Amino acid sequence: MSEMLASEAKGHIDVKNFSLSYDSIEGPVQAVTDTQIHVKPGEFVSIVGPSGCGKSTLLNAVAGFLTPTTGIVTVDGERVNGPSAERGMVFQQYSLFPWKTVRENVEFGLKMRGMPRSQRERAARTLLGLAGLEAFEKHYPEKLSGGMKQRVGIVRALATGPKVLLLDEPFGALDAQTRVIMQQILTNMWQRLKISVLFVTHDIDEAIFLSDRVYCMTARPGSIKAEIPIPLERPRQQSMMMSSEFLALRRGLMSLIREESLKAMGGEINDMGMQGLNIELHGHSLADVI
Amino acid sequence: MPATAALAQAGPAPAAIPPAPPPSFGTLALRWYRLNQGRLRATAIGIISLIAFLLVWHLLTTYRVVFFVRFTNVPSPLAVYASFVKAIHDPKFLMHILLSCRRIFIGFSLAAVVGVPLGLIMGRFKLVHEIIFPVAEVLRLIPAIAWVPMAIMLWPTNEQSIVFITFLGSFFPILVNTLHGMSLVDPVLVRAAQCLGARERSIFREVYFPASLPHIFTGLTVGMGVAWVSLIAAEMISGQYGIGYFTWEAYSLVQYADIALGMIAIGVLGLGSSLLIRGAGHLVMPWRSTR
Ligand SMILES: Nc1ncnc2c1ncn2[C@@H]1O[C@H](COP(=O)(O)OP(=O)(O)O)[C@@H](O)[C@H]1O
Ligand SMILES: [Mg+2]
């Protein structure tokens, strides 16, 4: 733990002139075009955008699972060309190994690194303790609630001391209460470990609450529509979500996204559907619709 | 706590600390009963149904019922029991059983040792899959029994050809199920392993293999069943020993009770071996047996 805490902040993500198209039977599908993003060491950055705009595509390219069609992804100046333990990832689908206990899941990265058993057991226990999961170390993931699974997923990704943490809608499947708790836990861990975080979500509140900066993407083919700094002070409390500052940021982001989601749905709904959609948007979080 | 105290008389003396006395034997028994009510019921009904089966069998044979099916020569349960008692003291009968078990053990083990790794490799490496799959797909449709003449030509001894038939019978279910398991491995788990620093070899051992285990065990269970089917057929056709041969010989020698005894022995052996595999499955996949 101490070496992880002590290391000076690293993890500068730089995505330049990025575009990516998938091959399909009707020819290439342009998922993301002409995108530049960067995450400074120790920064928490979110990406929001309508469904299907290429958020996961972008994140998977940073993780090294996809190769950019054009452009370049670097972390601390090194070109990304394949997944690595330096970039931890948390997936929306709980991706714990069902055949490993909670502790064995957390140990996995350390095992891959060749750390001896007793040492990695101790490390895993410490980390699980920090996340309040020590009582569950011997449980198999199947027995855990969604929130606990995702907590283990985060701890597992952090266990190897990565420079950056990538999260793809990690709390999308959780209920509202659990999501709030998870956001607090993530913030705590991030502040402790001083690593860079790139966080994909479609929940605007979540993005504002967590981030130093938010990128808003356009409808497909995705590119960066706006970059919004979040000057809210830290530590952030749940009560801040009612502050005028927060609400102003929220309003701004919402209108940006609304334009894009309507564009994304435009082909199907035309004018007739528009009015009904607008009414619904007033009452509920836009995130439900996107 | 009068009720607990009253119940406690049946069991060991309860500790005397009033705030939280450990549950007495009586309460425990009651709880156990409630938890296992469904299973107890199933067991009770199962026993009754087996008894009913024996009873019907007894009636049909003692009254030599002829109603489309002729029960005239069918041995009664008591006759079969008598020949069972005789057989267990007969070293020859035990040898038949032991030989069949040995053939199953060798044939099935070989099939598992070849089939599982081959399925894993085929699932992982496209080229191997492309080369082997078409051949396997044609061969697997040939019932193992149809291999009997070919097997006799291929192998110098009868024993070897019977083991070969047993091997063939279990090989394809094991291979096909392992392949199926490999094709269902969740790609997100592979990605998760990759960004935790796992390389090809570790991913194979730590992700693909355990993820396929449930299907591998389905394959082993099915394979074990087919192994017995194939073995018995092979023994009836070309054997000199074995429980299949015993059953067929009983028919030739007009020992009708032994026919039924052989059949029951085959059923019990099949059941036993599939229970063994299920037990092994629980041992190897503890994350599934806690359900
Ligand atoms: N493997 C693929 N083949 C073809 N098209 C794909 C593939 N994966 C994603 N897409 C398309 O690329 C676009 C972006 O997808 P994705 O990055 O998953 O969006 P998001 O995460 O923002 O919802 C979507 O329109 C999707 O249909
Ligand atoms: Mg996505």
XYZ file of C-alpha atoms and ligand atoms in Angstrom:
609
model
C 0.000 0.000 0.000
C 2.584 2.533 1.110
C 4.490 2.426 -2.182
C 1.225 3.011 -4.048
C 0.352 5.955 -1.868
C 3.805 7.443 -1.982
C 4.362 7.388 -5.744
C 4.009 10.835 -7.194
C 0.965 11.353 -9.363
C 1.408 9.789 -12.785
C -0.922 8.767 -15.519
C -1.163 11.469 -18.129
C -3.634 10.246 -20.737
C -3.430 11.899 -24.120
C -5.721 11.067 -27.028
C -4.891 12.929 -30.227
C -6.692 13.140 -33.585
C -8.493 9.986 -32.612
C -10.996 8.267 -34.838
C -12.210 4.716 -34.914
C -14.471 2.886 -37.317
C -15.802 -0.648 -37.020
C -16.023 -2.932 -40.033
C -19.498 -4.076 -40.839
C -21.235 -5.668 -43.789
C -22.479 -2.272 -44.981
C -18.973 -0.910 -44.867
C -17.101 0.850 -42.110
C -19.152 2.286 -39.228
C -17.608 5.507 -38.022
C -18.016 5.329 -34.227
C -15.742 8.166 -33.114
C -14.163 10.923 -35.215
C -11.665 13.676 -34.725
C -11.429 13.474 -30.964
C -8.862 14.995 -28.628
C -9.008 14.406 -24.929
C -6.479 14.428 -22.167
C -6.411 13.612 -18.491
C -3.766 15.232 -16.337
C -1.991 13.195 -13.671
C -4.301 12.751 -10.718
C -7.270 14.291 -12.489
C -10.808 12.879 -12.468
C -12.390 13.279 -15.885
C -15.781 12.072 -17.074
C -17.176 11.510 -20.525
C -20.915 11.914 -21.010
C -22.932 11.591 -24.155
C -26.004 9.955 -25.623
C -26.148 6.204 -25.910
C -24.215 4.852 -28.865
C -22.065 7.949 -29.315
C -18.832 6.027 -28.884
C -17.983 6.474 -25.206
C -17.119 2.825 -24.697
C -15.225 2.785 -27.965
C -13.045 5.644 -26.796
C -12.474 4.071 -23.391
C -11.653 0.677 -24.866
C -9.078 2.320 -27.100
C -7.447 3.908 -24.053
C -7.510 0.505 -22.342
C -5.790 -0.987 -25.373
C -8.569 -3.331 -26.481
C -9.158 -1.398 -29.711
C -6.650 0.134 -32.081
C -7.447 3.646 -33.325
C -8.157 3.925 -37.033
C -6.362 7.238 -37.023
C -4.643 9.145 -34.276
C -2.742 8.037 -31.231
C -3.387 7.216 -27.585
C -0.541 7.715 -25.131
C -0.183 7.351 -21.386
C 2.770 9.214 -19.909
C 4.134 9.625 -23.405
C 4.067 5.907 -24.197
C 1.895 4.704 -27.007
C -0.893 2.353 -25.942
C -0.795 -0.865 -27.950
C -2.623 -3.507 -25.974
C -4.127 -3.946 -22.525
C -1.819 -3.694 -19.560
C -1.965 -3.720 -15.785
C -0.919 -0.060 -15.851
C -4.439 0.804 -16.922
C -7.002 -0.699 -14.583
C -10.518 -1.100 -15.885
C -13.933 -1.503 -14.308
C -16.743 -2.736 -16.533
C -20.459 -2.140 -16.323
C -21.180 -5.861 -16.451
C -19.765 -7.178 -13.203
C -16.660 -8.856 -14.441
C -15.535 -10.719 -11.337
C -14.290 -14.253 -11.893
C -17.123 -16.411 -10.538
C -14.724 -19.251 -9.712
C -12.572 -17.105 -7.467
C -13.449 -15.852 -4.026
C -13.550 -12.124 -3.385
C -10.001 -12.184 -2.098
C -8.723 -14.333 -4.950
C -10.292 -11.882 -7.390
C -8.454 -8.999 -5.753
C -5.235 -11.017 -5.698
C -5.418 -11.821 -9.398
C -3.379 -8.892 -10.716
C -0.706 -9.439 -8.078
C -0.565 -13.135 -8.903
C -0.054 -12.278 -12.567
C 2.821 -10.118 -11.502
C 4.397 -13.070 -9.724
C 3.946 -11.880 -6.169
C 4.273 -14.752 -3.676
C 1.055 -16.061 -2.193
C 1.404 -14.928 1.415
C 2.400 -11.443 0.348
C -0.481 -10.985 -2.045
C -2.933 -12.392 0.467
C -1.866 -9.739 2.925
C -2.102 -7.008 0.286
C -5.569 -8.159 -0.769
C -6.779 -8.193 2.847
C -5.558 -4.664 3.397
C -7.294 -3.410 0.275
C -10.521 -5.235 1.089
C -10.408 -3.715 4.549
C -10.186 -0.227 3.058
C -13.304 -0.934 1.015
C -15.131 -2.416 4.007
C -15.201 -5.869 2.422
C -12.975 -7.891 4.757
C -15.951 -9.881 6.033
C -16.611 -11.148 2.505
C -13.128 -12.194 1.478
C -14.054 -15.883 1.325
C -17.349 -15.400 -0.475
C -17.862 -16.212 -4.107
C -19.052 -13.235 -6.198
C -22.402 -14.824 -6.909
C -23.382 -14.274 -3.282
C -22.704 -10.536 -3.345
C -25.042 -7.650 -4.104
C -24.425 -5.558 -7.211
C -22.856 -2.756 -5.215
C -20.485 -5.109 -3.437
C -19.497 -6.772 -6.695
C -18.610 -3.453 -8.189
C -16.670 -2.452 -5.079
C -14.641 -5.628 -5.431
C -14.205 -4.809 -9.131
C -12.755 -1.408 -8.264
C -10.509 -2.813 -5.558
C -9.309 -5.500 -7.937
C -8.465 -2.924 -10.601
C -6.578 -0.811 -8.070
C -4.687 -3.679 -6.433
C -1.814 -3.629 -8.909
C -1.345 0.108 -8.425
C -2.241 1.226 -11.959
C -1.436 4.717 -13.173
C -4.916 5.257 -14.518
C -8.318 3.823 -13.760
C -10.865 3.500 -16.543
C -14.511 2.966 -15.678
C -17.270 2.269 -18.209
C -20.647 3.111 -16.655
C -19.676 1.154 -13.544
C -22.728 2.127 -11.516
C -25.274 2.006 -14.324
C -26.945 -1.145 -13.027
C -27.116 -0.076 -9.372
C -30.055 1.466 -7.549
C -29.883 5.166 -6.670
C -28.908 4.721 -3.001
C -26.144 2.267 -3.713
C -24.879 4.461 -6.528
C -24.428 7.406 -4.162
C -22.433 5.255 -1.737
C -20.306 3.898 -4.544
C -19.554 7.411 -5.754
C -18.282 8.298 -2.292
C -16.130 5.187 -2.133
C -14.670 5.854 -5.557
C -13.902 9.464 -4.644
C -12.180 8.359 -1.442
C -10.033 5.821 -3.216
C -9.129 8.219 -5.952
C -8.044 10.863 -3.458
C -5.997 8.374 -1.482
C -4.220 6.863 -4.445
C -3.808 10.035 -6.485
C -4.306 8.288 -9.805
C -5.936 9.586 -12.969
C -9.487 8.497 -13.605
C -11.378 8.415 -16.891
C -15.023 7.762 -16.116
C -17.744 7.069 -18.670
C -21.339 7.625 -17.641
C -24.662 8.718 -18.990
C -25.669 10.168 -15.628
C -25.037 13.915 -15.651
C -25.325 14.327 -11.874
C -22.813 11.598 -11.356
C -20.382 13.163 -13.829
C -20.584 16.596 -12.185
C -20.440 15.242 -8.653
C -17.316 13.169 -9.287
C -15.268 15.068 -11.821
C -12.739 17.823 -12.171
C -13.684 18.070 -15.818
C -16.454 16.656 -18.016
C -16.263 15.965 -21.744
C -19.573 15.987 -23.529
C -19.728 13.967 -26.734
C -21.852 14.480 -29.839
C -24.194 11.867 -31.245
C -22.640 9.253 -33.513
C -20.133 9.611 -34.997
C -18.951 10.813 -31.633
C -16.590 13.675 -31.122
C -16.061 16.138 -28.293
C -18.831 18.727 -28.299
C -17.780 20.572 -25.166
C -15.356 20.423 -22.287
C -16.747 21.667 -18.984
C -14.543 22.320 -15.966
C -16.232 21.546 -12.640
C -14.941 24.078 -10.151
C -16.887 22.667 -7.175
C -14.671 22.431 -4.147
C -13.659 19.188 -2.520
C -14.433 17.237 -0.473
C -17.865 17.194 -2.041
C -20.969 16.426 -0.062
C -24.217 14.990 -1.270
C -25.907 18.258 -0.208
C -23.937 20.143 -2.860
C -26.176 18.633 -5.507
C -28.805 21.172 -4.467
C -26.464 24.174 -4.650
C -27.075 26.786 -7.320
C -23.577 26.218 -8.668
C -24.245 22.529 -9.162
C -27.637 23.147 -10.695
C -26.227 25.675 -13.122
C -23.617 23.165 -14.302
C -26.308 20.557 -14.555
C -28.569 22.782 -16.639
C -25.717 23.593 -18.989
C -24.725 19.971 -19.495
C -28.305 18.886 -19.871
C -29.075 21.200 -22.712
C -25.896 20.133 -24.470
C -26.848 16.491 -24.156
C -30.470 17.011 -24.986
C -29.508 18.444 -28.360
C -27.362 15.422 -29.033
C -29.798 12.786 -27.862
C -32.546 14.310 -29.929
C -30.180 14.275 -32.872
C -29.375 10.660 -32.134
C -33.045 9.705 -32.018
C -34.096 12.215 -34.686
C -34.381 9.763 -37.535
C -37.044 7.787 -35.728
C -39.258 10.244 -33.903
C -39.591 13.350 -36.136
C -41.662 16.324 -35.007
C -44.627 14.385 -33.749
C -42.738 12.658 -30.964
C -40.786 15.715 -29.918
C -43.350 17.353 -27.731
C -44.090 14.311 -25.657
C -40.409 13.745 -25.165
C -39.899 17.294 -23.928
C -42.583 16.948 -21.311
C -41.090 13.758 -20.013
C -37.685 15.320 -19.786
C -38.885 17.976 -17.392
C -40.043 15.575 -14.769
C -37.305 12.985 -14.864
C -33.601 12.860 -15.048
C -32.530 13.046 -18.625
C -30.243 10.164 -17.883
C -33.210 7.808 -17.891
C -34.042 8.752 -21.433
C -30.597 8.713 -22.929
C -38.607 -20.360 27.348
C -40.719 -23.301 28.463
C -41.225 -24.771 25.008
C -37.507 -24.995 24.302
C -36.825 -26.405 27.718
C -39.407 -29.103 27.206
C -37.991 -30.016 23.814
C -34.472 -29.933 25.180
C -35.074 -33.017 27.289
C -34.646 -35.115 24.206
C -31.122 -33.853 23.561
C -27.936 -32.786 25.308
C -28.383 -30.428 28.268
C -28.636 -26.791 27.149
C -26.192 -24.251 28.575
C -27.731 -22.307 31.420
C -26.999 -18.739 30.262
C -30.462 -17.158 30.060
C -29.937 -14.335 27.479
C -28.953 -16.478 24.488
C -29.201 -20.210 25.119
C -27.861 -22.289 22.253
C -30.682 -23.931 20.333
C -31.605 -27.246 21.860
C -31.478 -30.486 19.994
C -35.238 -30.378 19.616
C -35.286 -26.927 18.020
C -32.416 -27.877 15.771
C -34.197 -31.021 14.667
C -37.325 -29.028 14.010
C -35.408 -26.430 11.995
C -33.608 -29.118 10.054
C -36.939 -30.716 9.287
C -38.413 -27.421 8.061
C -35.409 -26.684 5.872
C -35.359 -30.146 4.344
C -39.080 -30.729 4.168
C -39.110 -30.720 0.380
C -36.264 -33.161 0.106
C -37.685 -35.489 2.733
C -40.974 -35.517 0.888
C -39.250 -36.340 -2.406
C -37.292 -39.147 -0.750
C -40.412 -40.609 0.836
C -42.349 -40.523 -2.419
C -39.340 -41.989 -4.234
C -39.202 -44.942 -1.851
C -42.934 -45.543 -2.158
C -42.731 -45.448 -5.938
C -39.856 -47.943 -5.995
C -41.839 -50.281 -3.747
C -44.851 -49.910 -6.029
C -42.668 -50.771 -9.016
C -41.432 -53.935 -7.307
C -44.983 -54.832 -6.351
C -46.291 -54.449 -9.907
C -43.351 -56.452 -11.191
C -44.077 -59.141 -8.604
C -47.763 -59.318 -9.519
C -47.155 -59.334 -13.273
C -44.687 -62.211 -12.999
C -46.403 -64.375 -10.394
C -49.658 -64.251 -12.376
C -47.755 -64.611 -15.687
C -49.748 -61.855 -17.287
C -49.996 -61.884 -21.076
C -51.354 -58.602 -22.349
C -49.600 -57.699 -25.624
C -46.382 -58.150 -23.604
C -45.686 -61.634 -22.302
C -44.542 -61.965 -18.714
C -44.583 -65.760 -18.897
C -40.804 -66.196 -18.716
C -39.933 -62.988 -16.904
C -38.295 -63.716 -13.531
C -39.995 -62.412 -10.413
C -38.239 -59.964 -8.041
C -37.762 -62.764 -5.539
C -36.140 -65.008 -8.124
C -33.811 -62.175 -9.098
C -32.976 -61.586 -5.462
C -32.162 -65.249 -5.035
C -29.813 -65.190 -7.994
C -28.273 -61.977 -6.620
C -27.492 -63.688 -3.333
C -25.934 -66.555 -5.235
C -23.988 -64.223 -7.510
C -22.317 -62.168 -4.812
C -20.700 -65.312 -3.504
C -19.593 -66.263 -6.987
C -16.135 -64.890 -7.863
C -16.975 -65.195 -11.558
C -19.817 -62.693 -11.301
C -17.575 -60.265 -9.430
C -14.954 -60.669 -12.111
C -17.498 -59.776 -14.797
C -18.268 -56.595 -12.929
C -14.655 -55.731 -12.224
C -13.697 -56.227 -15.852
C -16.498 -53.979 -17.058
C -15.468 -51.328 -14.562
C -11.881 -51.559 -15.698
C -12.881 -51.139 -19.338
C -14.981 -48.114 -18.451
C -12.188 -46.664 -16.366
C -9.568 -46.989 -19.081
C -11.789 -46.000 -22.018
C -13.429 -43.108 -20.240
C -10.215 -41.786 -18.715
C -8.518 -41.826 -22.103
C -11.488 -40.018 -23.620
C -11.337 -37.349 -20.908
C -7.573 -36.981 -21.101
C -7.703 -36.556 -24.879
C -11.096 -34.890 -25.292
C -10.876 -32.092 -22.731
C -7.480 -30.674 -23.754
C -8.339 -31.075 -27.435
C -11.604 -29.189 -26.919
C -9.821 -26.435 -25.009
C -7.193 -26.067 -27.714
C -9.761 -26.169 -30.509
C -11.763 -23.511 -28.710
C -8.766 -21.258 -28.411
C -6.957 -21.745 -31.722
C -9.023 -21.244 -34.809
C -6.743 -23.178 -37.138
C -6.844 -26.319 -34.986
C -10.621 -25.973 -34.876
C -10.854 -25.590 -38.638
C -8.710 -28.674 -39.213
C -10.245 -31.044 -36.680
C -13.867 -29.980 -36.448
C -15.087 -31.290 -39.854
C -13.627 -34.742 -39.215
C -15.017 -34.839 -35.679
C -18.397 -33.711 -36.931
C -18.661 -36.666 -39.328
C -17.189 -39.267 -36.971
C -19.307 -38.263 -34.005
C -22.494 -39.194 -35.856
C -21.393 -42.830 -36.152
C -22.693 -44.714 -33.114
C -19.933 -46.461 -31.198
C -21.635 -49.830 -31.797
C -21.192 -49.390 -35.541
C -17.468 -49.328 -34.866
C -17.424 -52.885 -33.499
C -16.340 -54.693 -36.694
C -13.812 -51.977 -37.500
C -12.482 -52.046 -33.959
C -11.974 -55.805 -34.126
C -9.956 -55.315 -37.303
C -7.984 -52.400 -35.868
C -6.902 -53.861 -32.559
C -4.989 -57.082 -31.955
C -6.994 -58.191 -28.909
C -10.670 -58.245 -28.081
C -10.006 -56.420 -24.843
C -8.410 -53.517 -26.677
C -11.210 -53.220 -29.182
C -13.823 -53.125 -26.410
C -11.913 -50.402 -24.571
C -11.618 -48.560 -27.878
C -15.403 -48.672 -28.373
C -15.898 -47.348 -24.839
C -13.398 -44.610 -25.539
C -15.166 -43.593 -28.747
C -18.545 -43.502 -27.064
C -17.460 -41.037 -24.403
C -14.942 -39.095 -26.459
C -17.313 -37.108 -28.660
C -19.726 -35.904 -25.968
C -16.719 -34.752 -23.938
C -15.121 -32.994 -26.908
C -18.306 -31.325 -28.097
C -19.286 -30.058 -24.638
C -15.805 -28.742 -23.914
C -15.902 -26.870 -27.224
C -19.323 -25.512 -26.370
C -18.067 -24.329 -22.998
C -15.142 -22.573 -24.650
C -17.439 -20.788 -27.078
C -19.511 -19.408 -24.186
C -16.662 -17.889 -22.203
C -17.622 -14.309 -21.393
C -15.255 -12.019 -23.338
C -15.532 -9.398 -20.593
C -13.793 -11.798 -18.212
C -10.989 -12.248 -20.711
C -10.639 -8.485 -20.990
C -10.702 -8.115 -17.229
C -7.863 -10.617 -16.963
C -5.906 -8.864 -19.710
C -5.963 -5.506 -18.010
C -4.857 -7.133 -14.796
C -1.707 -8.171 -16.593
C -2.604 -11.744 -17.614
C -0.849 -13.180 -20.653
C -2.117 -15.839 -23.046
C -1.072 -18.788 -20.907
C -2.524 -17.367 -17.690
C -5.738 -16.398 -19.433
C -6.075 -19.970 -20.616
C -5.489 -21.407 -17.168
C -7.261 -18.786 -15.088
C -10.197 -17.853 -17.324
C -10.939 -20.176 -20.234
C -10.442 -23.403 -18.321
C -12.467 -22.635 -15.169
C -15.138 -20.881 -17.221
C -15.566 -24.027 -19.329
C -15.560 -26.441 -16.387
C -19.351 -26.609 -15.958
C -19.715 -27.655 -19.606
C -16.763 -30.000 -19.368
C -18.552 -31.762 -16.529
C -21.761 -31.918 -18.538
C -19.659 -33.600 -21.219
C -18.153 -36.014 -18.716
C -21.587 -36.958 -17.380
C -23.045 -37.529 -20.842
C -19.826 -39.252 -21.912
C -20.016 -41.637 -18.972
C -23.555 -42.605 -19.932
C -22.611 -43.249 -23.542
C -19.506 -45.135 -22.396
C -21.721 -47.667 -20.580
C -24.088 -47.965 -23.537
C -21.170 -48.621 -25.858
C -19.424 -50.976 -23.480
C -22.470 -53.172 -22.928
C -23.160 -53.370 -26.652
C -19.538 -54.223 -27.378
C -19.463 -56.879 -24.643
C -22.669 -58.465 -25.922
C -21.267 -58.670 -29.429
C -17.642 -59.570 -28.944
C -16.891 -60.042 -25.287
C -15.864 -63.014 -23.256
C -16.222 -61.324 -19.929
C -17.997 -58.316 -18.545
C -21.440 -57.587 -17.236
C -22.846 -57.125 -20.760
C -21.501 -60.531 -21.721
C -22.920 -61.993 -18.478
C -26.390 -60.694 -19.359
C -26.264 -62.039 -22.885
C -24.857 -65.383 -21.745
C -27.706 -65.691 -19.222
C -30.131 -65.484 -22.129
C -28.286 -68.139 -24.110
C -28.147 -70.406 -21.065
C -31.843 -69.817 -20.296
C -31.021 -68.364 -16.879
C -33.780 -65.817 -16.926
C -33.219 -64.455 -13.425
C -29.625 -63.653 -14.349
C -30.819 -61.517 -17.269
C -32.625 -59.208 -14.890
C -29.730 -59.343 -12.437
C -27.318 -58.267 -15.191
C -29.628 -55.441 -16.214
C -29.952 -54.190 -12.664
C -26.204 -54.428 -12.129
C -25.644 -52.331 -15.262
C -28.115 -49.742 -14.013
C -26.504 -49.547 -10.585
C -23.008 -49.291 -12.032
C -24.111 -46.527 -14.397
C -25.745 -44.650 -11.553
C -22.682 -45.071 -9.343
C -20.287 -43.783 -11.965
C -22.410 -40.754 -12.745
C -22.609 -39.970 -9.013
C -18.813 -40.189 -8.877
C -18.554 -37.619 -11.639
C -21.044 -35.359 -9.961
C -19.051 -35.597 -6.730
C -15.859 -34.749 -8.585
C -17.684 -31.774 -10.103
C -18.577 -30.469 -6.665
C -14.974 -30.851 -5.540
C -13.534 -29.109 -8.585
C -16.131 -26.328 -8.774
C -16.795 -25.251 -5.177
C -18.230 -21.944 -6.393
C -21.141 -23.786 -7.932
C -21.967 -26.264 -5.187
C -22.807 -23.551 -2.651
C -26.030 -22.836 -4.511
N -18.193 -4.273 -32.747
C -18.914 -3.308 -33.367
N -19.195 -3.395 -34.691
C -19.900 -2.445 -35.309
N -20.382 -1.351 -34.715
C -20.154 -1.194 -33.402
C -19.405 -2.169 -32.646
N -19.332 -1.748 -31.384
C -19.993 -0.564 -31.324
N -20.480 -0.246 -32.523
C -21.219 0.961 -32.848
O -20.403 2.081 -32.526
C -21.155 3.065 -31.881
C -20.524 3.442 -30.569
O -20.656 2.368 -29.647
P -20.249 2.519 -28.130
O -18.850 3.006 -28.072
O -20.533 1.235 -27.483
O -21.258 3.628 -27.624
P -21.630 4.071 -26.129
O -20.710 3.382 -25.197
O -21.455 5.555 -26.132
O -23.051 3.727 -25.908
C -22.568 2.534 -31.700
O -23.403 3.155 -32.634
C -22.447 1.073 -31.978
O -23.583 0.617 -32.668
Mg -21.155 1.967 -23.625
